[in-house]
mmCIF file of C-alpha atoms in Angstrom:
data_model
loop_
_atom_site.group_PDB
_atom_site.id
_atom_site.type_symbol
_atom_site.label_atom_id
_atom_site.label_comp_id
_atom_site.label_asym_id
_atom_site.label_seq_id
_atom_site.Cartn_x
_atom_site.Cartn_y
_atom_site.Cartn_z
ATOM 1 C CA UNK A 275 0.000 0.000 0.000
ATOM 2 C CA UNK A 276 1.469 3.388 -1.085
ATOM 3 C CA UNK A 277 1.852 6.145 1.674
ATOM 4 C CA UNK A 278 -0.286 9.412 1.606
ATOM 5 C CA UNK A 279 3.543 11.078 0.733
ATOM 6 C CA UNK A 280 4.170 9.149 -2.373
ATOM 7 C CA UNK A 281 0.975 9.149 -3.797
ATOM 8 C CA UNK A 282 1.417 13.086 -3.288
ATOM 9 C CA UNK A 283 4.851 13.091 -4.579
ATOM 10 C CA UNK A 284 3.696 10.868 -7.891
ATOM 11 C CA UNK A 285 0.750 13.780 -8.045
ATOM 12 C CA UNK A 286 2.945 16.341 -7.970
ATOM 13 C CA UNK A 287 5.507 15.032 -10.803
ATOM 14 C CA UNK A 288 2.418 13.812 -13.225
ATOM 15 C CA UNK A 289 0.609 17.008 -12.452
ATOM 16 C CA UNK A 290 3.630 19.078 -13.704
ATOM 17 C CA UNK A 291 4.593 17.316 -16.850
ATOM 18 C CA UNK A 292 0.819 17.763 -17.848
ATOM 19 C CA UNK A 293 1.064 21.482 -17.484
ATOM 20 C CA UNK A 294 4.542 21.656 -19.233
ATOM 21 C CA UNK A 295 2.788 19.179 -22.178
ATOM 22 C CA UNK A 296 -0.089 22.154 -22.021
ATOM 23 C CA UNK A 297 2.227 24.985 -22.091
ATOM 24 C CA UNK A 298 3.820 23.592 -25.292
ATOM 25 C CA UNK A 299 0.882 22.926 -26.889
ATOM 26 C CA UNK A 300 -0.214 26.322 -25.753
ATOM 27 C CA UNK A 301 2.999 27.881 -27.068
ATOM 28 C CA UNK A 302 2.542 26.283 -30.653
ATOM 29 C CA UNK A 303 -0.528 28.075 -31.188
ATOM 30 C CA UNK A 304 -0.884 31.021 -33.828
ATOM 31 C CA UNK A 305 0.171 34.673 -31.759
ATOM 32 C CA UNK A 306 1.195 32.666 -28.307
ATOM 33 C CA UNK A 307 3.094 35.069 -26.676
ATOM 34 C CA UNK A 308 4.157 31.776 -24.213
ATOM 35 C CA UNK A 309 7.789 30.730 -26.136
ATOM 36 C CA UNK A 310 8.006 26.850 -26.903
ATOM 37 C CA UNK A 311 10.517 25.069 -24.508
ATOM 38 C CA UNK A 312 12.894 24.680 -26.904
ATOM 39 C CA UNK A 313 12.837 28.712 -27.501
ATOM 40 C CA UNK A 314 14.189 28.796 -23.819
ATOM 41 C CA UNK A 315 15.987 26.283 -24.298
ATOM 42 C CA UNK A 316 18.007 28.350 -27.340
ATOM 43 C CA UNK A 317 17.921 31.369 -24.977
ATOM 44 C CA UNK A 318 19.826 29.762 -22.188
ATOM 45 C CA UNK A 319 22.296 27.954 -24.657
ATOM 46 C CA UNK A 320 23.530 31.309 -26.197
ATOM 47 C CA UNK A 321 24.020 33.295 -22.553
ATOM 48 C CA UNK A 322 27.947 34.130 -22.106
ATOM 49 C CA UNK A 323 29.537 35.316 -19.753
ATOM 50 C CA UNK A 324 32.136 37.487 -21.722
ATOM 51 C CA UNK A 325 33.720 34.782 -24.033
ATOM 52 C CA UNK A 326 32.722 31.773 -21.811
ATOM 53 C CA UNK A 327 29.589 30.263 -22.621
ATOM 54 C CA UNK A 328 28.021 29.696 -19.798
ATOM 55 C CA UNK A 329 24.492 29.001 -20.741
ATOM 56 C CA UNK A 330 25.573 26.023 -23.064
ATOM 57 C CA UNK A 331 27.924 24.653 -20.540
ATOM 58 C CA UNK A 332 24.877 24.274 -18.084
ATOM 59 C CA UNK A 333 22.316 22.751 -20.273
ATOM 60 C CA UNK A 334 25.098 20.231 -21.773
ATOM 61 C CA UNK A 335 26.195 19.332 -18.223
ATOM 62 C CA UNK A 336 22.134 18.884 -16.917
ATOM 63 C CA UNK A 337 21.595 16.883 -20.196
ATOM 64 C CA UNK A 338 24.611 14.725 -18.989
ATOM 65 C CA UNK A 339 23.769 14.313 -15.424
ATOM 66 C CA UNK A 340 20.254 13.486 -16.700
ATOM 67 C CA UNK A 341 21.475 10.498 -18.455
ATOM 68 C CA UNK A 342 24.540 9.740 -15.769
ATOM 69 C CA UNK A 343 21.652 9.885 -13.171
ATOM 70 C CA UNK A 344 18.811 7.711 -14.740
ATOM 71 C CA UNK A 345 20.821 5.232 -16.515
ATOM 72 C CA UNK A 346 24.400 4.671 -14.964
ATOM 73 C CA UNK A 347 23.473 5.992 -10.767
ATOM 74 C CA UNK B 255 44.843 27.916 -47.641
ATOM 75 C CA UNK B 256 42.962 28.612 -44.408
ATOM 76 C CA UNK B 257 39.538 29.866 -45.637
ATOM 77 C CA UNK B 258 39.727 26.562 -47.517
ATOM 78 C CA UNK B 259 40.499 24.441 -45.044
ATOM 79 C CA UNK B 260 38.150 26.149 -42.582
ATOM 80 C CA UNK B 261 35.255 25.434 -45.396
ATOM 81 C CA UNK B 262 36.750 21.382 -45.766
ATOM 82 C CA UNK B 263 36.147 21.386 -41.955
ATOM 83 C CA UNK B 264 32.964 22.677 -41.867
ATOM 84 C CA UNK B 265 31.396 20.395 -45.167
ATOM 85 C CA UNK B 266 32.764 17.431 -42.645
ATOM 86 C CA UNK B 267 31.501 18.309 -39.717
ATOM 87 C CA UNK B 268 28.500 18.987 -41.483
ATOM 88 C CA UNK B 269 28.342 15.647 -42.649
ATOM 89 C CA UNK B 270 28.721 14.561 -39.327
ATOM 90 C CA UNK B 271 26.114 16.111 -37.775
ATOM 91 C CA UNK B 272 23.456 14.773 -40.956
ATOM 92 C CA UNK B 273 20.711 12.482 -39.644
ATOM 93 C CA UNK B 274 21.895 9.714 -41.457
ATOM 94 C CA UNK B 275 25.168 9.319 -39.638
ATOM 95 C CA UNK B 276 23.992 10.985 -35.967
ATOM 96 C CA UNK B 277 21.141 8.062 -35.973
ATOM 97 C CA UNK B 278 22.662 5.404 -36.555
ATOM 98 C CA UNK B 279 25.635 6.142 -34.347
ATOM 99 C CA UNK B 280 23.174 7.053 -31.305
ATOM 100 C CA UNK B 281 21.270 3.690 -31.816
ATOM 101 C CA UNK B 282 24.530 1.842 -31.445
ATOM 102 C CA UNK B 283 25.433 3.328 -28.417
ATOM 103 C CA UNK B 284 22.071 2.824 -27.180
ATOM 104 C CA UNK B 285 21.812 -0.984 -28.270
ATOM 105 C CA UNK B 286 25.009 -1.099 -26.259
ATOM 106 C CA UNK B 287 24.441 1.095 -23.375
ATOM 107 C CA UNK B 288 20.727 -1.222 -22.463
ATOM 108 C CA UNK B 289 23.118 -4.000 -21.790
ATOM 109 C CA UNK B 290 24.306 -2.967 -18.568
ATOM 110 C CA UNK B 291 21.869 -2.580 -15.408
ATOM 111 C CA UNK B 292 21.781 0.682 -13.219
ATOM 112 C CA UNK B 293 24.474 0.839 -10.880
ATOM 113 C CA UNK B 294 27.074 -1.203 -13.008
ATOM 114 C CA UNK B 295 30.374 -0.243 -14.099
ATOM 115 C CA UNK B 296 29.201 -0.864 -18.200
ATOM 116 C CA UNK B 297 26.894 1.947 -17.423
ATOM 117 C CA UNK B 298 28.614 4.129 -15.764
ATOM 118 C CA UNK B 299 31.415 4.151 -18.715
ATOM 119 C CA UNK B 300 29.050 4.536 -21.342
ATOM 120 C CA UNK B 301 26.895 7.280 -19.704
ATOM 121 C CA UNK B 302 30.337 9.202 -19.143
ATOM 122 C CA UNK B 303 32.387 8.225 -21.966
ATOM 123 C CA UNK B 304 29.274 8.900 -24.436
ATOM 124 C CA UNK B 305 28.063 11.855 -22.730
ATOM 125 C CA UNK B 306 31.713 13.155 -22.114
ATOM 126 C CA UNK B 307 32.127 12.911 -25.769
ATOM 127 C CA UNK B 308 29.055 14.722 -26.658
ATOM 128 C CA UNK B 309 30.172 17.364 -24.287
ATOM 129 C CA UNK B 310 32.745 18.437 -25.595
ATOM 130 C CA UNK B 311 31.157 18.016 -29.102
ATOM 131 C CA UNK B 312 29.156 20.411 -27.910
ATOM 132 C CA UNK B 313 30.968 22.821 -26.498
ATOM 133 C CA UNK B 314 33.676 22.907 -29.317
ATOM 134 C CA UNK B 315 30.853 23.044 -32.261
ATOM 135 C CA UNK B 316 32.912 20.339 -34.123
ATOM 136 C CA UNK B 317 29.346 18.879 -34.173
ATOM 137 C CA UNK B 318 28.391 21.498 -36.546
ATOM 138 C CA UNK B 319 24.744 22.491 -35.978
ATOM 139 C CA UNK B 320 25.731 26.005 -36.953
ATOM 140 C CA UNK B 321 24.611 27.694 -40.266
ATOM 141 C CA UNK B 322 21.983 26.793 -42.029
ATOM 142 C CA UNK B 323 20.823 24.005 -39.191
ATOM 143 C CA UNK B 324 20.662 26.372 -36.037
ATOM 144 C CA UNK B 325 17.770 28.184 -35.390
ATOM 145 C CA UNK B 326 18.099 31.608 -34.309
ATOM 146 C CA UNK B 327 15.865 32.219 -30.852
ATOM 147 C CA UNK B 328 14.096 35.074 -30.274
ATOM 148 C CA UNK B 329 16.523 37.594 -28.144
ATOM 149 C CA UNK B 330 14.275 38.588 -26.037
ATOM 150 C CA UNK B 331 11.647 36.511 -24.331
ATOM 151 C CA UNK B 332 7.987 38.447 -23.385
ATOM 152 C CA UNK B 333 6.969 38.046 -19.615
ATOM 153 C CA UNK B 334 4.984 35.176 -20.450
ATOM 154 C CA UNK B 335 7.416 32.579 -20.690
ATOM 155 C CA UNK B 336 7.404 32.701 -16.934
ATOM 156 C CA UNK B 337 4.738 30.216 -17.384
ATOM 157 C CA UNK B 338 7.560 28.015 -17.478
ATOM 158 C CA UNK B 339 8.855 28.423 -14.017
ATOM 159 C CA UNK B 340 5.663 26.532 -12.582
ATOM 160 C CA UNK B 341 6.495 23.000 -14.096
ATOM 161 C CA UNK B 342 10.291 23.455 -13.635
ATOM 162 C CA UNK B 343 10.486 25.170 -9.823
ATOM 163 C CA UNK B 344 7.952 22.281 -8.603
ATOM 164 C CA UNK B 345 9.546 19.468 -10.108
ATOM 165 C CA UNK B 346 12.758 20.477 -8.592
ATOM 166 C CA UNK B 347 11.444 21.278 -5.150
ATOM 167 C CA UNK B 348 9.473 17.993 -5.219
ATOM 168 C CA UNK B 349 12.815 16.112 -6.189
ATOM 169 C CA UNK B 350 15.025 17.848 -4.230
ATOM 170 C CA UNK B 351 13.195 17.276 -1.201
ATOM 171 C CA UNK B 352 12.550 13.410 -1.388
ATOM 172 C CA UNK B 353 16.158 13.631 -2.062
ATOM 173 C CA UNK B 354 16.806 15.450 0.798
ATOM 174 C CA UNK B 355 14.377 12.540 2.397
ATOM 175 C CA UNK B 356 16.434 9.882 1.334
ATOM 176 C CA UNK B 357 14.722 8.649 -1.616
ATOM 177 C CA UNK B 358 12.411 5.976 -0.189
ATOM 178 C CA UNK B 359 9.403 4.239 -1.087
ATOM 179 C CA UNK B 360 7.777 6.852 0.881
ATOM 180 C CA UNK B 361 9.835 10.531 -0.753
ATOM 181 C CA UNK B 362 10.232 9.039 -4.357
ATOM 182 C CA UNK B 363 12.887 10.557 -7.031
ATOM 183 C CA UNK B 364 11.899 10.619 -10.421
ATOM 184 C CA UNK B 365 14.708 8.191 -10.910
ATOM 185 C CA UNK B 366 13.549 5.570 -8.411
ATOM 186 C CA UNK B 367 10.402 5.874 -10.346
ATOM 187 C CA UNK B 368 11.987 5.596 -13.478
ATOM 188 C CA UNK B 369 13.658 2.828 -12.174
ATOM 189 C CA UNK B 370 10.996 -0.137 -12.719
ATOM 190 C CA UNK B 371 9.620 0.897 -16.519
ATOM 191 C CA UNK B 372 13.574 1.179 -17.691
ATOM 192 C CA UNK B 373 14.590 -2.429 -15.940
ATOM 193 C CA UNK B 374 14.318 -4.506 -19.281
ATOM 194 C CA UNK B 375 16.451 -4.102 -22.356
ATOM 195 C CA UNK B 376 13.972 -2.413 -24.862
ATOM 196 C CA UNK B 377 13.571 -0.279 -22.470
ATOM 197 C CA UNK B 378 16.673 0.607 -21.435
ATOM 198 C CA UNK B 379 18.133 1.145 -25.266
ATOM 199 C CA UNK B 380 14.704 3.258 -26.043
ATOM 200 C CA UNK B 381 16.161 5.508 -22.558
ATOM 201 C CA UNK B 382 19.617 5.574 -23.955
ATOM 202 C CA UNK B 383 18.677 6.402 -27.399
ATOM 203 C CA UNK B 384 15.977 9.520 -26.414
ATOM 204 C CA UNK B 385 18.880 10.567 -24.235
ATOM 205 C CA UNK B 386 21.444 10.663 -26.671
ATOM 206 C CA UNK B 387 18.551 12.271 -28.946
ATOM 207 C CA UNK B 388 17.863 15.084 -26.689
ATOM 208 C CA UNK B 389 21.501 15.863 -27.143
ATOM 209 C CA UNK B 390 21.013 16.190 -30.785
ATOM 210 C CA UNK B 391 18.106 18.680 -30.208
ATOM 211 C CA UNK B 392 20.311 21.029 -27.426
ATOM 212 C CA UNK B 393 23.024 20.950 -29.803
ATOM 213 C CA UNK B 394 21.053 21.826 -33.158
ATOM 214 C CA UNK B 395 19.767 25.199 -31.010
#
């Protein structure tokens, strides 16, 4: 039997990929002023800091610790 | 000489980055990354060794997704795309506090969820490969 706490903690992580699903289906209407994910996505990959780029060092490094985490940990 | 070579470096890199020789290369990787369980040493290398590779790919643009193949992103983004914060802040305050919790049964990660749907091999290799794909779709911004 699952405990009040996971049930609320499965809630919580279903609930939010449904709104980010209906954000991006929200975004790829005509005139949204809401920017697809992969817009901010873009954004944050082309912020520097002077000639470093910081932005794309951050999303590469979360893309790798996604993987290291879900498949290797 | 070197605006020649520059353009003979960027046709292969290019090349490189085409669908037809990313694809195949990823599903490789994958059919051999789904071999080993969580918490092995096979996985461990190939998560790092892959994704170290890809990295640095990355971060060097010797995979090429400039040009014609990156899209350009709006510079400025309007005050709606706050929108986004609600889905991201929660899931990380949800996950970092089960972490915090220990990641039981009770204060599950989305990783010991994962866990159970990515235990058999299709599985795994269809994990490995949407991974490595996600990569392609960073990179190609």
């Amino acid at each position: 039997m699952s405990s009040l706490s996971r049930l609320l903690a499965i809630a919580a992580f279903g609930s939010m990929f449904l709104v980010a699903l209906g954000l991006e289906w929200v975004a790829r209407r005509p005139g949204s002023r809401i920017p697809p994910f992969t817009a901010l996505c873009g954004l944050v990959m082309r912020y520097r800091v002077g000639p470093f780029p910081v932005g794309r060092v951050a999303l590469l490094g979360f893309w790798w610790w996604l993987g290291w985490h879900f498949l290797a940990r | 000489m070197g605006a020649r070579d520059a353009d003979e470096r960027g046709r292969a890199s290019r090349a490189v980055s085409r669908p037809a020789v990313v694809l195949p290369g990823f599903a490789l990787v994958s059919l051999v990354g789904g071999l080993f369980p969580s918490f092995s040493v096979g996985a461990n290398v190939v998560v790092l060794v892959a994704g170290g590779a890809l990295f640095w790919l990355g971060l060097s643009g010797r995979d090429s997704t400039s040009g014609p193949l990156r899209r350009v992103s709006p510079p400025r983004m309007s005050a709606a795309a706050g929108w986004w914060l609600l889905p991201v802040l929660v899931l990380t305050a949800v996950e970092l506090t089960n972490l915090a919790l220990g990641s039981t049964h009770d204060h599950p990660t989305l990783s010991g969820l994962a866990d159970p749907l990515i235990e058999g091999y299709p599985a795994r290799v269809a994990a490995y490969f949407g991974w490595l794909a996600a990569y392609w779709g960073l990179a190609r911004l």
